[in-house]
Amino acid sequence: MVKSKKENRKEEILEAGLEVFAEKGYYNATTAHVAEKAAISQPYVFRFFKTKEALFIAALDRAFERILQTFKNVEANPDQLVAKMIEAYEELSEMYPNEIALQVIGISVTEKPIQDTAKKGLSNIRSYTLERFKSAGIKDAEREASTFLARGMLCNISYFLDLPELIDEKAK
């Protein structure tokens, strides 16, 4: 299925938004920055996203959806599931590093619609992970899912701050 030029342009703006928000943060980024990155006029951004907040929410939704889809694509035996999901997330992080930053930024923004988006995204990932761990027969799936997500968030913060010693003692 071929996307129309309009759909392609919206995608380009969304990807530019991901990059700009990851680089500048929510509060320092502007739609002018996004327009410049996408090589379009600023008013054209508003044809697809009515506000900067709407663009950020779409970008944050994109980040969480990619993570969820990555986990859904993992095929592994129950005894290898956690390791394979970690491996898949590491690969995703290398392919889409801006989305790591966006998650960290998203949970720090105080605007309620953005907080709600971050809560929904994290909740969906937790629910999926928990159900996947339960269906794989992982012992104490509730605790394992929480630990898995906590370690993922620690990895995100470590990456975002360029502070690898948070997760790897040898990095000091």
Coordinates of N, CA and C in Angstrom, one line a residue, residues 30-111:
T30 N 10.7 24.0 19.7 CA 9.6 24.8 19.1 C 9.2 24.1 17.8
T31 N 8.0 24.5 17.4 CA 7.6 24.0 16.1 C 8.4 24.5 15.0
A32 N 9.0 25.7 15.2 CA 10.0 26.2 14.2 C 11.2 25.3 14.0
H33 N 11.7 24.8 15.2 CA 12.8 23.8 15.1 C 12.4 22.6 14.3
V34 N 11.2 22.1 14.6 CA 10.7 20.9 13.9 C 10.6 21.2 12.4
A35 N 10.0 22.3 12.1 CA 9.8 22.7 10.6 C 11.2 22.8 10.0
E36 N 12.2 23.4 10.6 CA 13.5 23.5 10.0 C 14.1 22.1 9.8
K37 N 13.9 21.2 10.8 CA 14.4 19.8 10.6 C 13.8 19.1 9.5
A38 N 12.5 19.3 9.3 CA 11.7 18.7 8.2 C 11.8 19.4 6.9
A39 N 12.5 20.5 6.9 CA 12.7 21.4 5.7 C 11.3 21.8 5.1
I40 N 10.5 22.3 6.0 CA 9.2 22.9 5.6 C 8.9 24.2 6.4
S41 N 7.9 24.8 6.1 CA 7.5 26.1 6.8 C 6.8 25.7 8.1
Q42 N 7.0 26.6 9.1 CA 6.3 26.3 10.4 C 4.8 26.2 10.3
P43 N 4.1 27.1 9.5 CA 2.7 26.9 9.4 C 2.3 25.5 8.8
Y44 N 3.1 24.9 8.0 CA 2.8 23.6 7.5 C 2.8 22.5 8.6
V45 N 3.6 22.7 9.6 CA 3.5 21.8 10.8 C 2.1 21.7 11.4
F46 N 1.5 22.9 11.5 CA 0.2 23.1 12.1 C -0.9 22.5 11.2
R47 N -0.7 22.2 10.0 CA -1.7 21.5 9.2 C -1.9 20.1 9.7
F48 N -0.9 19.5 10.3 CA -0.9 18.1 10.8 C -1.1 18.0 12.3
F49 N -0.5 19.0 13.0 CA -0.5 18.9 14.4 C -0.8 20.3 14.9
K50 N -2.0 20.4 15.6 CA -2.5 21.7 15.9 C -1.7 22.5 16.9
T51 N -0.9 21.8 17.8 CA -0.1 22.4 18.8 C 1.2 21.7 18.9
K52 N 2.2 22.3 19.6 CA 3.4 21.6 19.9 C 3.1 20.4 20.8
E53 N 2.2 20.6 21.7 CA 1.8 19.5 22.6 C 1.3 18.3 21.9
A54 N 0.4 18.6 20.9 CA -0.1 17.5 20.1 C 1.0 16.7 19.3
L55 N 1.9 17.4 18.8 CA 3.1 16.8 18.1 C 3.9 16.0 19.1
F56 N 4.1 16.5 20.3 CA 4.9 15.8 21.2 C 4.2 14.5 21.7
I57 N 2.9 14.6 21.9 CA 2.1 13.4 22.2 C 2.1 12.4 21.1
A58 N 2.0 12.8 19.9 CA 2.1 11.8 18.8 C 3.5 11.2 18.7
A59 N 4.5 11.9 19.0 CA 5.9 11.4 19.0 C 6.0 10.4 20.2
L60 N 5.5 10.8 21.3 CA 5.6 9.9 22.5 C 4.8 8.6 22.3
D61 N 3.6 8.7 21.7 CA 2.9 7.6 21.4 C 3.6 6.7 20.4
R62 N 4.3 7.3 19.4 CA 5.1 6.5 18.5 C 6.2 5.7 19.2
A63 N 6.9 6.4 20.1 CA 7.9 5.7 20.9 C 7.4 4.5 21.7
F64 N 6.3 4.7 22.4 CA 5.8 3.6 23.2 C 5.2 2.5 22.3
E65 N 4.6 2.8 21.1 CA 4.1 1.8 20.2 C 5.3 1.0 19.6
R66 N 6.4 1.6 19.3 CA 7.5 0.9 18.8 C 8.1 -0.1 19.8
I67 N 8.1 0.3 21.0 CA 8.6 -0.6 22.1 C 7.6 -1.8 22.2
L68 N 6.4 -1.5 22.3 CA 5.4 -2.6 22.4 C 5.4 -3.5 21.3
Q69 N 5.5 -3.0 20.1 CA 5.6 -3.9 18.9 C 6.9 -4.7 18.9
T70 N 8.0 -4.1 19.4 CA 9.2 -4.8 19.5 C 9.1 -6.0 20.4
F71 N 8.5 -5.8 21.5 CA 8.3 -6.9 22.5 C 7.3 -8.0 21.9
K72 N 6.3 -7.6 21.2 CA 5.4 -8.5 20.6 C 6.1 -9.4 19.5
N73 N 7.1 -8.8 18.9 CA 7.8 -9.6 17.8 C 8.8 -10.5 18.3
V74 N 9.1 -10.5 19.6 CA 10.1 -11.4 20.2 C 9.5 -12.9 20.2
E75 N 10.3 -13.7 19.7 CA 10.0 -15.2 19.7 C 11.0 -15.9 20.5
A76 N 10.6 -16.5 21.6 CA 11.6 -17.2 22.5 C 10.9 -18.2 23.3
N77 N 11.7 -19.2 23.7 CA 11.3 -20.2 24.7 C 11.1 -19.5 26.0
P78 N 10.2 -20.0 26.8 CA 10.0 -19.3 28.1 C 11.2 -19.1 28.9
D79 N 12.2 -20.0 28.9 CA 13.4 -19.8 29.7 C 14.3 -18.7 29.1
Q80 N 14.1 -18.3 27.9 CA 14.9 -17.3 27.2 C 14.1 -16.0 27.0
L81 N 12.9 -15.9 27.4 CA 12.0 -14.8 27.0 C 12.6 -13.5 27.6
V82 N 12.9 -13.4 28.8 CA 13.4 -12.1 29.4 C 14.7 -11.7 28.7
A83 N 15.6 -12.6 28.5 CA 16.9 -12.2 27.8 C 16.6 -11.8 26.4
K84 N 15.7 -12.4 25.7 CA 15.4 -12.0 24.3 C 14.7 -10.7 24.2
M85 N 13.8 -10.4 25.2 CA 13.2 -9.1 25.2 C 14.2 -8.0 25.5
I86 N 15.1 -8.2 26.4 CA 16.1 -7.3 26.7 C 17.0 -7.0 25.5
E87 N 17.3 -8.1 24.8 CA 18.1 -8.0 23.6 C 17.4 -7.2 22.5
A88 N 16.1 -7.4 22.4 CA 15.3 -6.7 21.4 C 15.2 -5.2 21.7
Y89 N 15.1 -4.9 23.0 CA 15.0 -3.5 23.4 C 16.3 -2.8 23.2
E90 N 17.4 -3.5 23.4 CA 18.7 -2.9 23.1 C 18.9 -2.6 21.7
E91 N 18.4 -3.5 20.8 CA 18.5 -3.3 19.4 C 17.6 -2.1 19.0
L92 N 16.4 -2.1 19.5 CA 15.5 -0.9 19.3 C 16.1 0.4 19.7
S93 N 16.8 0.4 20.8 CA 17.4 1.6 21.4 C 18.5 2.1 20.4
E94 N 19.2 1.1 19.8 CA 20.3 1.5 18.9 C 19.7 2.1 17.6
M95 N 18.6 1.5 17.1 CA 17.9 1.9 15.9 C 17.2 3.2 16.1
Y96 N 16.6 3.4 17.2 CA 15.8 4.6 17.5 C 16.2 5.3 18.8
P97 N 17.4 5.8 18.9 CA 17.9 6.4 20.2 C 17.1 7.6 20.7
N98 N 16.5 8.3 19.7 CA 15.7 9.5 20.1 C 14.5 9.1 21.0
E99 N 14.0 7.9 20.8 CA 12.8 7.4 21.5 C 13.2 7.1 23.0
I100 N 14.4 6.8 23.2 CA 14.9 6.6 24.6 C 14.8 7.9 25.3
A101 N 15.4 8.9 24.7 CA 15.3 10.3 25.3 C 13.9 10.8 25.4
L102 N 13.1 10.5 24.5 CA 11.7 11.0 24.5 C 10.9 10.4 25.7
Q103 N 11.2 9.1 26.0 CA 10.5 8.5 27.2 C 10.9 9.2 28.5
V104 N 12.2 9.5 28.6 CA 12.7 10.2 29.8 C 12.1 11.6 29.9
I105 N 12.1 12.3 28.8 CA 11.6 13.6 28.7 C 10.1 13.6 29.0
G106 N 9.4 12.6 28.4 CA 7.9 12.5 28.5 C 7.5 12.4 30.0
I107 N 8.2 11.6 30.8 CA 7.8 11.4 32.2 C 8.2 12.6 33.0
S108 N 8.9 13.6 32.5 CA 9.3 14.8 33.3 C 8.5 16.0 32.9
V109 N 7.7 15.9 31.9 CA 6.8 17.1 31.5 C 5.6 17.1 32.4
T110 N 5.3 18.3 32.9 CA 4.2 18.4 33.9 C 2.8 18.6 33.3
E111 N 2.7 18.9 32.0 CA 1.4 19.0 31.4 C 0.6 17.7 31.4

